[in-house]
Each structure stands twice: as C-alpha cells, then as structure tokens.
Short mmCIF file of C-alpha atoms in Angstrom, two decimals:
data_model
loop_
_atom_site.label_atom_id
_atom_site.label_comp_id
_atom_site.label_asym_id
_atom_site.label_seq_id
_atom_site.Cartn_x
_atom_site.Cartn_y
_atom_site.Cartn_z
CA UNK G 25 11.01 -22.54 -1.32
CA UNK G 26 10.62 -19.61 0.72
CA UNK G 27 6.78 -20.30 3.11
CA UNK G 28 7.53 -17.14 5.47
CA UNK G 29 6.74 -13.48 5.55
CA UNK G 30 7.20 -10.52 7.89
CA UNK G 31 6.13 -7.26 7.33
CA UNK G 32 7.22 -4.70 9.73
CA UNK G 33 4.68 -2.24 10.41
CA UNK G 34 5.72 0.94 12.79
CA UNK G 35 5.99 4.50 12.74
CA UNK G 36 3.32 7.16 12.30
CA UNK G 37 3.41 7.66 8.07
CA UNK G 38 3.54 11.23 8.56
CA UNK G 39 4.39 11.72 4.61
CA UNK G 40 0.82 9.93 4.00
CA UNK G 41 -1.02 12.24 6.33
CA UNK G 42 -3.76 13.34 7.21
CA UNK G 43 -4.70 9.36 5.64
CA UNK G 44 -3.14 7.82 8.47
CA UNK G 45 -3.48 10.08 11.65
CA UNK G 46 -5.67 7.43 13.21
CA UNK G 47 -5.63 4.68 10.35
CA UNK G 48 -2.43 2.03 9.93
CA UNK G 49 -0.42 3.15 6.88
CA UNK G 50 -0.69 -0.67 6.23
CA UNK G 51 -4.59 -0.59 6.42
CA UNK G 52 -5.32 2.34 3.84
CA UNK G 53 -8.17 1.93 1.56
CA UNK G 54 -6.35 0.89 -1.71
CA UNK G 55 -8.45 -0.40 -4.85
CA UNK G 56 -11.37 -0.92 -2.24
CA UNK G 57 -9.47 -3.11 0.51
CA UNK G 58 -7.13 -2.41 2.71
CA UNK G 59 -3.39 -1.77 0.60
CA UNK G 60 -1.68 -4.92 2.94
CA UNK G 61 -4.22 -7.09 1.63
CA UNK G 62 -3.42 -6.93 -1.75
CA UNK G 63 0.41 -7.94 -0.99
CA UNK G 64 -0.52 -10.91 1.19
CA UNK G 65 -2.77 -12.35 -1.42
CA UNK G 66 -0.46 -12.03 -4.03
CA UNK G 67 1.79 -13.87 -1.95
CA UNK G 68 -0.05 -16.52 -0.61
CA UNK G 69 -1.26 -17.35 -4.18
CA UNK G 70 2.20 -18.31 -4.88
CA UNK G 71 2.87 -20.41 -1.57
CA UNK G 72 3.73 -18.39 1.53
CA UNK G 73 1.84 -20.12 4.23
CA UNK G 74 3.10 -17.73 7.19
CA UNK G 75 2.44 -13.87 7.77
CA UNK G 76 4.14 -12.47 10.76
CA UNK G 77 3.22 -8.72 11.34
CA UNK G 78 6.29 -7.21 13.13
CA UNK G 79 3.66 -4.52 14.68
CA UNK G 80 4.54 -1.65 16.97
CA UNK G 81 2.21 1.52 17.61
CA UNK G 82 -1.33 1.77 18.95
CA UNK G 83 -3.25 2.81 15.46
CA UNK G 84 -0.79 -0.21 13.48
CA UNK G 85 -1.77 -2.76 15.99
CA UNK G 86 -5.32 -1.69 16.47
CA UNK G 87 -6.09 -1.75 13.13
CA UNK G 88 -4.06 -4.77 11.95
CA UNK G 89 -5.46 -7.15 14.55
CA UNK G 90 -8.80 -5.71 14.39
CA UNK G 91 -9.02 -6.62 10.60
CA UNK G 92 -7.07 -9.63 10.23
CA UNK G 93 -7.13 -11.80 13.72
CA UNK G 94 -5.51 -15.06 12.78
CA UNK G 95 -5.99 -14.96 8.79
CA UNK G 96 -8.88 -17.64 8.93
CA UNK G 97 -11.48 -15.92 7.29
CA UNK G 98 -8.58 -14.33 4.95
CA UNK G 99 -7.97 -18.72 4.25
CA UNK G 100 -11.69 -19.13 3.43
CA UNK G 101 -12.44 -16.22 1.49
CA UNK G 102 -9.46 -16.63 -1.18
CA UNK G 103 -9.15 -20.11 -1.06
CA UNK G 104 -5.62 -20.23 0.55
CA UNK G 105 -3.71 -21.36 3.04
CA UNK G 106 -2.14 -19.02 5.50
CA UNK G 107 -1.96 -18.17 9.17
CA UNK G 108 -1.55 -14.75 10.44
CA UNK G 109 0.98 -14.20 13.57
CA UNK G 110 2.15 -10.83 15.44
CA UNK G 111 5.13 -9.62 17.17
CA UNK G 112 4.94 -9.56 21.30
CA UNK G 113 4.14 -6.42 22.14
CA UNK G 114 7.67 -5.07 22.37
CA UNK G 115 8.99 -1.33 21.70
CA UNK G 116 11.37 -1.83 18.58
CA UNK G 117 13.64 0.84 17.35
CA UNK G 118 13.39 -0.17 13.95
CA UNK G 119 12.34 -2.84 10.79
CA UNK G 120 15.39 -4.92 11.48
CA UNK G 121 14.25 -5.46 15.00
CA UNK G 122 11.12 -6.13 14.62
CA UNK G 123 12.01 -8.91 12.03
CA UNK G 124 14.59 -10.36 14.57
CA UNK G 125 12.09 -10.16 17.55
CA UNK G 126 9.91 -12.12 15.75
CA UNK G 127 12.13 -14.33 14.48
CA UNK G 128 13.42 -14.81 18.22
CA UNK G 129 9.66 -15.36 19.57
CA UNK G 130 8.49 -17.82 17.05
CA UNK G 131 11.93 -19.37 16.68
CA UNK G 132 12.01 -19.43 12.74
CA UNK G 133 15.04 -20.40 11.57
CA UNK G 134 14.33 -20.74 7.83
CA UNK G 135 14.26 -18.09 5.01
CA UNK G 136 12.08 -15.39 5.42
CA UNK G 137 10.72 -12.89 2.78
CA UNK G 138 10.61 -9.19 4.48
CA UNK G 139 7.88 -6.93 2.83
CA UNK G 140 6.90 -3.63 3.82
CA UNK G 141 3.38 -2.10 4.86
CA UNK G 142 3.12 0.75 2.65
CA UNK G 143 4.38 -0.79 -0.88
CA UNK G 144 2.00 -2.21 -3.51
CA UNK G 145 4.14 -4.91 -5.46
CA UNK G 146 4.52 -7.94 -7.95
CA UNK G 147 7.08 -10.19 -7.45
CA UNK G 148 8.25 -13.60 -8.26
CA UNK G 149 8.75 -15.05 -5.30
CA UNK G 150 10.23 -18.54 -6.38
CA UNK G 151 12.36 -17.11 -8.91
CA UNK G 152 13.79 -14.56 -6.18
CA UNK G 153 14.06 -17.64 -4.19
CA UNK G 154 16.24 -19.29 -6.44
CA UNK G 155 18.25 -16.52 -7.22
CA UNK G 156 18.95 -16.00 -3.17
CA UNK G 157 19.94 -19.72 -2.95
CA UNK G 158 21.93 -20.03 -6.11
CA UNK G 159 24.03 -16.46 -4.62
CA UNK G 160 24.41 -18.26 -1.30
CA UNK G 161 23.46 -14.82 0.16
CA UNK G 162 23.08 -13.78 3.37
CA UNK G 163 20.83 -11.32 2.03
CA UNK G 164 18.97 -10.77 -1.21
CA UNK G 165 17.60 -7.18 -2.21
CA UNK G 166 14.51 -7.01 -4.86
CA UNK G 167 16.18 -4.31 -6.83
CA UNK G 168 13.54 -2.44 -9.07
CA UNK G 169 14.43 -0.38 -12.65
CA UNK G 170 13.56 3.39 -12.07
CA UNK G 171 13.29 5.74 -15.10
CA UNK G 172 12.32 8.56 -13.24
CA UNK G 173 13.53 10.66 -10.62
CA UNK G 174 15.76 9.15 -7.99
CA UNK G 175 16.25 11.29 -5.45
CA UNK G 176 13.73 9.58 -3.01
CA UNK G 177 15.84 6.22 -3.52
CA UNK G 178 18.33 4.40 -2.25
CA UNK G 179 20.51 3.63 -5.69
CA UNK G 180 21.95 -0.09 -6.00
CA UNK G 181 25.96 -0.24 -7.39
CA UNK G 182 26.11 -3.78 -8.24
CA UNK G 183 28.92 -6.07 -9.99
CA UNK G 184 28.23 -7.92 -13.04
CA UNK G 185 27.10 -10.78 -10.59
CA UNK G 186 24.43 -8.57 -9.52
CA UNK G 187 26.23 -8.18 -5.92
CA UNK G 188 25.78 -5.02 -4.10
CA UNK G 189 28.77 -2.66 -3.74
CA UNK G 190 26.80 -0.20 -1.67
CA UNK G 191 23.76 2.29 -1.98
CA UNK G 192 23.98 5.74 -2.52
CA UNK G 193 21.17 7.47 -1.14
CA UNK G 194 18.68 9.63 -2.31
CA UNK G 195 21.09 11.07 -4.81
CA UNK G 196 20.50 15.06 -5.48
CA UNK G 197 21.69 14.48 -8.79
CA UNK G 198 21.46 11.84 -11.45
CA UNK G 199 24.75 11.59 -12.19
CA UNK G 200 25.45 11.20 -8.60
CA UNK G 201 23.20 7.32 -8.74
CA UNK G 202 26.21 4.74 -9.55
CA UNK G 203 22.54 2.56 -11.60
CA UNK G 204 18.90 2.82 -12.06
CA UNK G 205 18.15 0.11 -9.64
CA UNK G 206 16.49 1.10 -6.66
CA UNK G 207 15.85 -0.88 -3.32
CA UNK G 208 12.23 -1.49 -2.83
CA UNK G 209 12.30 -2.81 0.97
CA UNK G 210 11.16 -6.53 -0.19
CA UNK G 211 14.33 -8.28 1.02
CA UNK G 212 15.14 -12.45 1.40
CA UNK G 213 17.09 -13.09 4.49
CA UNK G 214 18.78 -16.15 5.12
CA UNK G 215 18.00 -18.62 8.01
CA UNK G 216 21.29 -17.33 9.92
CA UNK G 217 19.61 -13.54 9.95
CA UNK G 218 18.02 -14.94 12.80
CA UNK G 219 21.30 -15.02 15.27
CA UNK G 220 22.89 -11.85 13.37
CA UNK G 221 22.53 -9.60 16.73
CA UNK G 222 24.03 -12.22 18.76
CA UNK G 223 27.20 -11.80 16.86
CA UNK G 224 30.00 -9.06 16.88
CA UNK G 225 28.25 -7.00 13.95
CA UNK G 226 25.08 -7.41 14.52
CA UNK G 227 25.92 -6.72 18.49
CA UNK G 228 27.54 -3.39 17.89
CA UNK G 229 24.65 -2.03 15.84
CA UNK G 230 22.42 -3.34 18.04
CA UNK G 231 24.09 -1.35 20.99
CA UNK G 232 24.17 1.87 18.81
CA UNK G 233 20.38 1.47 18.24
CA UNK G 234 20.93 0.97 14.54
CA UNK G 235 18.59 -1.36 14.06
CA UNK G 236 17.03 -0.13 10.09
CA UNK G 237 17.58 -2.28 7.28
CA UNK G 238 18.19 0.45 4.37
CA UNK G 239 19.87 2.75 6.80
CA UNK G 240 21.94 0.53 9.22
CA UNK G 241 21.86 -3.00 8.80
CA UNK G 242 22.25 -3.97 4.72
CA UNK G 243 25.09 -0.85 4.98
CA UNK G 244 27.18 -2.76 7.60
CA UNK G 245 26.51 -5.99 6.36
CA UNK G 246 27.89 -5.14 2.94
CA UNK G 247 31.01 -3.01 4.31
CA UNK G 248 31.50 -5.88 6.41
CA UNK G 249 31.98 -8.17 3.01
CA UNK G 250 28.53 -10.55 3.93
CA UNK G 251 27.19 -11.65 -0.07
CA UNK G 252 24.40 -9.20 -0.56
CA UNK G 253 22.80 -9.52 -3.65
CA UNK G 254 20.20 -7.27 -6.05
CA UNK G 255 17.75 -9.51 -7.63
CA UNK G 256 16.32 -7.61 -10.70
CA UNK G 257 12.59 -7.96 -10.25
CA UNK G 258 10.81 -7.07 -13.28
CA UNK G 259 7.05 -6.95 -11.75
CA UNK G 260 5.36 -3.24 -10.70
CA UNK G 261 6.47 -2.02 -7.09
CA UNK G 262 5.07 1.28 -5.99
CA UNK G 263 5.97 2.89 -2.77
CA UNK G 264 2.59 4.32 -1.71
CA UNK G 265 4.17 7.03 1.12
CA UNK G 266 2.84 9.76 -0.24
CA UNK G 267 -0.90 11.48 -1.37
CA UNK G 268 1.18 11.66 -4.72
CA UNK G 269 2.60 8.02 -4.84
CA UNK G 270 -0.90 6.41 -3.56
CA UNK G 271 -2.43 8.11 -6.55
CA UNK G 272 -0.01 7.26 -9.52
CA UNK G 273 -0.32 3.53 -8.13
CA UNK G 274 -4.05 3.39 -8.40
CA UNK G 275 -4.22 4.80 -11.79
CA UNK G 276 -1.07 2.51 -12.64
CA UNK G 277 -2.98 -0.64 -11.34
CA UNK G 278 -6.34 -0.02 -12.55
CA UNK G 279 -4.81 0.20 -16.11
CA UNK G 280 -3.44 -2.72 -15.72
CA UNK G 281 -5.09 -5.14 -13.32
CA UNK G 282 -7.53 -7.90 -14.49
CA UNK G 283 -11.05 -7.96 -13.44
CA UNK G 284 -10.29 -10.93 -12.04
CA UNK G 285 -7.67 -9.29 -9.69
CA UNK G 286 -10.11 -6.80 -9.00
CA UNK G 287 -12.26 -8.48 -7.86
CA UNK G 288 -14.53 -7.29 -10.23
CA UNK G 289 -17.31 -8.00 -12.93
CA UNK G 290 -16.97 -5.40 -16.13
CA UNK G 291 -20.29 -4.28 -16.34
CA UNK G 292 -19.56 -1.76 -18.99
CA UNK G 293 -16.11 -0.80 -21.05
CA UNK G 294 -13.51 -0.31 -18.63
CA UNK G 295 -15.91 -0.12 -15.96
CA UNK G 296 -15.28 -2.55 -13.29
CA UNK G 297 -17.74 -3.16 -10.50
CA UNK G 298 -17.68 -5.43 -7.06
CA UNK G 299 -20.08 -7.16 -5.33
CA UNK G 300 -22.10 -10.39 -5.73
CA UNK G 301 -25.18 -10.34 -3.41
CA UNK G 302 -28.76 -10.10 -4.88
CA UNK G 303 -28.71 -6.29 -4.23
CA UNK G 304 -25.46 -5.56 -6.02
CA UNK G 305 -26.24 -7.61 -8.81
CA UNK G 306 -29.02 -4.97 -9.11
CA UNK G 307 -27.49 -2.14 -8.69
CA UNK G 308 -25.23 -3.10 -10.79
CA UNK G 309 -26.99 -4.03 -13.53
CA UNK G 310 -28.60 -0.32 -12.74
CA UNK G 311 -25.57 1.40 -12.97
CA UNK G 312 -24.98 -0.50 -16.39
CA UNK G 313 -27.87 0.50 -17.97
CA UNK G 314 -27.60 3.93 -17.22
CA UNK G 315 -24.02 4.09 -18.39
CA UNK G 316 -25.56 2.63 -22.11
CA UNK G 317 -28.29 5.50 -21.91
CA UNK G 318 -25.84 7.93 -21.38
CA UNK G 319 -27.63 9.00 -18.13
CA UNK G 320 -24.19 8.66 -15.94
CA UNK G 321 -21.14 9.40 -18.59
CA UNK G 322 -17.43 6.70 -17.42
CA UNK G 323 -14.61 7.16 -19.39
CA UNK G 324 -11.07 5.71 -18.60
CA UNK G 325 -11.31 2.94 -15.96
CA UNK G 326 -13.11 2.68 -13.08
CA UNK G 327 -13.35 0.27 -10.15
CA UNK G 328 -16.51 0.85 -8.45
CA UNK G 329 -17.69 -1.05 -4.85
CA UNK G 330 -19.92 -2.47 -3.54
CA UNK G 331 -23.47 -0.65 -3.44
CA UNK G 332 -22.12 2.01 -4.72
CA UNK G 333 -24.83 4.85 -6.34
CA UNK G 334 -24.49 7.38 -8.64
CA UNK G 335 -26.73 9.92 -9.78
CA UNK G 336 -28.51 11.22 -13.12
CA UNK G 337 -25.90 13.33 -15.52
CA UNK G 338 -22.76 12.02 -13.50
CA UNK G 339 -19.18 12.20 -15.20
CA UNK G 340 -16.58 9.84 -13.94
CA UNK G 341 -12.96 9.24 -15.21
CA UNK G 342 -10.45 6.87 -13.81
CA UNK G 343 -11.33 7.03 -10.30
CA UNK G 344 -11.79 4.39 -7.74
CA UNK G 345 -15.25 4.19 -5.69
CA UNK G 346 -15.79 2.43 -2.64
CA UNK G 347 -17.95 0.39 -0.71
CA UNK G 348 -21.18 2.07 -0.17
CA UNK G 349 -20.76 5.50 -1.21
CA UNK G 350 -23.52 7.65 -2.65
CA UNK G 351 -23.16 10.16 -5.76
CA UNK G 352 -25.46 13.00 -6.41
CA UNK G 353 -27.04 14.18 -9.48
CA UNK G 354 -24.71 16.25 -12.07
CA UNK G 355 -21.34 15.35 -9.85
CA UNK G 356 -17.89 14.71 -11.56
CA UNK G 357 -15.49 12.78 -10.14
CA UNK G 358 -12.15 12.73 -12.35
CA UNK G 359 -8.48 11.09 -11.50
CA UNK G 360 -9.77 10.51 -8.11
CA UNK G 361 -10.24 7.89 -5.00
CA UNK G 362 -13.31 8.34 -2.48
CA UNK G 363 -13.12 5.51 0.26
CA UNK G 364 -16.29 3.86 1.30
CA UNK G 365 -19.32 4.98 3.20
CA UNK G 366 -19.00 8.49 2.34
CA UNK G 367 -21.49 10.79 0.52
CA UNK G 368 -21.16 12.85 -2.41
CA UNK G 369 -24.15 15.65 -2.90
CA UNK G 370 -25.28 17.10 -6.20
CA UNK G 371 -23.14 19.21 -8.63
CA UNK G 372 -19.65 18.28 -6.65
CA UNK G 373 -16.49 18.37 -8.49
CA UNK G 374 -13.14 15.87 -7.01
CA UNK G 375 -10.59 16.24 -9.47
CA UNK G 376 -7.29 14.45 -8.98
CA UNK G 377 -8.04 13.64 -5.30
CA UNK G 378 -8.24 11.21 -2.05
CA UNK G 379 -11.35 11.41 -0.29
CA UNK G 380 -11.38 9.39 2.98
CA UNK G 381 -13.59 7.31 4.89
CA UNK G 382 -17.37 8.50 5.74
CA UNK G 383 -16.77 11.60 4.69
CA UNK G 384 -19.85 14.09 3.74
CA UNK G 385 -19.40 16.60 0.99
CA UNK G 386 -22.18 19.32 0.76
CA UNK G 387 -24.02 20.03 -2.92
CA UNK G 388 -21.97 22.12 -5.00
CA UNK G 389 -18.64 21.78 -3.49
CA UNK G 390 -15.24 21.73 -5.30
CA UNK G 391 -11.99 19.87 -4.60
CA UNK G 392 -8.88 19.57 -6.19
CA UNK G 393 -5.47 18.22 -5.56
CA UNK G 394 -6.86 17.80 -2.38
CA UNK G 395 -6.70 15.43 0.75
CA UNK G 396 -9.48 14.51 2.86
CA UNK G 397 -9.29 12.78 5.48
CA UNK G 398 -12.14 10.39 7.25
CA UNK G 399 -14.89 11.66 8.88
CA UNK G 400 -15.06 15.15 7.61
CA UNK G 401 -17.82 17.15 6.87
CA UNK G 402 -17.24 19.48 3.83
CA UNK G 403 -20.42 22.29 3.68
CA UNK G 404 -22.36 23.05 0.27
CA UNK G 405 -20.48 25.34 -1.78
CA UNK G 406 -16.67 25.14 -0.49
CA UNK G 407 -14.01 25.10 -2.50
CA UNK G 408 -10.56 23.17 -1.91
CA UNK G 409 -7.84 23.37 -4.06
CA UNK G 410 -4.70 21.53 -2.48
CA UNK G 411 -5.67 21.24 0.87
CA UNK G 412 -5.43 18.58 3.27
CA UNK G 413 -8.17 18.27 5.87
CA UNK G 414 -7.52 15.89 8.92
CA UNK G 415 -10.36 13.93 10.19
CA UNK G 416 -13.24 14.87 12.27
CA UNK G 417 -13.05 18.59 11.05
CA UNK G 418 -15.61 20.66 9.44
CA UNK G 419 -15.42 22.66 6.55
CA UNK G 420 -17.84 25.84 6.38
CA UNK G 421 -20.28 26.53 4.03
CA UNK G 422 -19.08 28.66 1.12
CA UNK G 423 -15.54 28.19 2.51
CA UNK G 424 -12.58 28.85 0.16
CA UNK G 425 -8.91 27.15 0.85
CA UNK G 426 -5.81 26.69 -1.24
CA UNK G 427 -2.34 25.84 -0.36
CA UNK G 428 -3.47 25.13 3.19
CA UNK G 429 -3.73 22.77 5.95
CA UNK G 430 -6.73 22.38 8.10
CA UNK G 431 -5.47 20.25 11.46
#
C-alpha cells in the first residue's frame, strides 16, 4: 500500500488571480478551509501517513508552514495519523524536481502518490495502488473521463491495457483528442523514480531544465518505452485554476458532499451550517428559525460558517459563507462564495461571484461575475459587473466597472 504523498506547490497561479497575489494557490478558501486541506484528509482517511510539501515561493511557503507546521494538530483534530514534511529550501525549476529533491532529502525510496495544490479530487487510492503494482509501472497516471471541452487538457491515447501511447495536448479540436481521458496531475511513481535523474534520461532532461511532469518528464519517459499506465479513476477531480473552475467545483461539491464531509449540521433543507461552540449552536439555531419564518429566504444548498449572520429579508442560493462574515438586511447572495471575516451591508447583490477575505462591501452595492480579492473595501452604491479587484484597493462610492481590472 502506497503511505506517501508529495504535493508540489510553486509558481505564482496567475490564472487564479487576483485570489492568490499574496495567498498560496494551495491555501485558497474552498468550502470554508483551505482547498489543500480537503485533499489531505481525504487521503489520510484512507491510509497515507506522510505529506511532503515540495514548496518553492515566498507566499506558498509562508502560507503552507504558517497553517500546517508539522500536521499535529491536523492528527488531533480528524482523528488521523499523519506527519507533515517540506522540501529544503531549494530553487526548483519544476514539479518533477521538487518531487525528486524531496525524495533525495528524506531518502524515500518507496511508492509515492504525487498530488497537486490546486485540484479538488476523489480517488481510490488502494485500488490505484493495485492497479500500479499489478502494471509493474514505472509510472501510473489517474486518467479522468471528460465530456466537455478539452482543449485545456492533456488527452490520454492508451492501448486496450490502459498503457499510455502519448498525450496530445490541449487539442484545438475534438477530433484532434486520440480519447476522453484526461491527465489530472495525481500520478503513482515507483520507488526507482527516486534515482531517475541519476540516469542517462533522466540526466539529459535534467541538464535541459526539463524538469515538468506533463510537459517533460511522463513525455520522455513514454517515448523512451518506460510502462506508463492510465488508471481510470471514476471519483470527481476538478482543476480549480481558474475564478471559473473554483466556482463550478463548489457548486459541484456542495451538491454532492455529505454533511458529514462538510463538516456540517443541516439546520434547515439543504442548508448546511458549521460550528459547535455554545455560541454557534445559537446562532445557529437563530439562523434556523428565521429560515422557517421566512424572515431570511435559502434555496439550493448552502454551506454556511462559523458565526456567520445574516440579516432580516435576506435571499441566498447555492453559495458558500464563511467563517465570521456578517450579512445585512434585504442582501442577496446567489451562485456565490464570500470567504470569512468579511462584511456584507444592507441591500447588496453578489451574483455568481468570489468574494475574498475581510473584505467590506458598502450598503447597496452590486457585483456580478466578479472577483474580489482580500482586503478590499467596496463603497455604498458601486456596481461591478466582471471585474476583478486585487487586494488592498478601494472601490469609490457610486463607482461603476465592467469588463475591467482594478490592480
């Protein structure tokens, strides 16, 4: 059984700005925790032991460490058994590096699981195992069935043994992808991964600076006939990269998660709350009755934090709240996430957008299709309509912006 897993965090997420100008893709609010929290729990329920964060970048490590440390209180909140390791601090020039620095520094020479940061996933990780084992592979690809568009993908041609051929990617056309499968970055690697840069292939790319799984390494280990294998996982996988991706996940997951996996109590139909101190009982229990009086109006699902408030004659509809945040009187808050600590005023309208950390939105304000970043100040009255605000800035009173950035 596979106990190990490294997730290479680097890079600056540019596609998921202005989320992650100063915030670790990796440590995004996502369903009220950080999204790489959600992927090591669901992994350490089914047995991996070891986390090794393969960290490079100021605002990854920062926040990573920060949050996480050693994984002990991670161990003694969920009831599992990990530890939580880094990387030295080394400059890597890509995924596959950092996996084989810390391989090298820790001297693991086992089967390791490789996840990514920014991907919300679940897999079956002892049937993957057995899969990899039963191949003999060097390495093993979690292969996921797309039925949309694939041009953001790198498309899997595979033999009827489910090896890979080679990936086309991001095809421009549809008829240009050789399958449906797509490579979702979760990939098995076999204990000898671990001296691949020490030998003649692995050397070479390593003196060329290729040193990216999808881009370099699984190309030249598959030209160079190594057993690489697609194992068809059948379990959600959502790359969250993008404004646009991080949304169709939450709505995705909070159709379809358990309160349990919420972390949640249902308080009301489809209306899923956290918290378990004395005061959140009670304002939960709050928030419950005024949901039966019809004095705040849910519909769809909602996941709502902890000491959260919301105010008389609110509508909300499958939207995510967080930790803390406040809701005026008369607001409505539709297909939407607002991160914790921030404040909503009276008669605001969020349609269909991400609303970052400690953020302050003035009475009357309207924003759509927007993104705002943490620690903005939006006055009473403005009105965004796909707009993306990076943090610290201030938007006027009475402002109007569409189609526009405000760095």
């Amino acid at each position: 059984m596979v106990r190990i897993a490294v997730i290479p965090v680097g890079g600056e997420a540019v596609r998921l700005r202005p989320l992650t100008v100063e915030t670790s893709k990796a440590m995004i609010r996502f369903l009220n925790r950080p999204l790489v929290e959600l992927s090591i729990l669901h992994l350490a329920r089914q047995g991996i032991e070891e986390f090794y964060f393969g960290v490079r970048g100021y605002h990854n490590y920062r926040d990573i460490y920060d949050y996480f440390r050693e994984g002990s209180w991670f161990a003694v909140k969920y009831g599992v058994n990990i530890k939580i390791r880094y990387m030295p601090r080394v400059e890597t020039r890509g995924n596959a590096e950092a996996v084989s620095a810390t391989l090298e520094y820790y001297d693991i020479n086992e089967p390791v699981l490789v996840i990514q940061g920014d991907n919300i996933f679940n897999l079956d990780v002892k049937e993957m195992y057995s899969f990899h084992s039963s191949k003999k592979a060097f390495i093993t690809i979690a292969l996921k069935e797309e039925t949309g568009d694939l041009s953001e993908f790198g498309v899997a041609a595979v033999d009827d043994n489910m090896r890979i051929l080679k990936f086309v990617e991001k095809p421009k056309r549809r008829e240009e992808a050789p399958s449906n499968l797509v490579n979702t970055g979760l990939y098995l690697l076999s204990e000898d991964f671990k001296s691949f840069f020490k030998g003649e292939l692995g050397g070479k790319l390593y003196s060329e600076g290729r040193l990216d799984f999808g881009g370099d390494v699984i190309p030249a280990v598959i030209e160079a006939g190594l057993p690489v294998y697609g194992y068809h996982t059948k379990g959600y996988w959502f790359d969250v990269g993008t404004p646009e991706r991080y949304l169709k996940a939450v709505q995705y997951l909070l159709r379809h998660l358990t309160a349990y996996e919420l972390e949640a109590e249902e308080i009301a139909p489809s209306v899923f709350a956290q918290g378990k101190s004395e005061q959140s009982k009670a304002l939960k229990e709050k928030i419950a009755e005024a949901i039966k009086n019809g004095q705040i109006k849910a519909e769809g699902r909602l996941l709502l934090g902890r000491h959260v408030q919301i105010g008389d004659n609110s509508y909300l509809r499958d939207s995510v709240i967080d930790n803390y945040v406040i809701i005026g009187d008369n607001s409505v808050i539709e297909d939407s996430v607002v991160m914790d600590r921030s404040y909503i005023g009276r008669g605001v309208v969020i349609r269909r957008s991400i609303i970052g950390r400690h953020v302050q939105i003035g009475d009357g304000a309207v924003i759509e299709d927007a993104v705002v970043a943490d620690n903005v100040i939006v006055g009473d009255g403005a009105h965004l309509r796909r707009v993306k605000v990076w943090p610290h800035k201030t938007v006027e009173r009475g402002v109007r912006l569409e189609g526009f950035s405000l760095i």
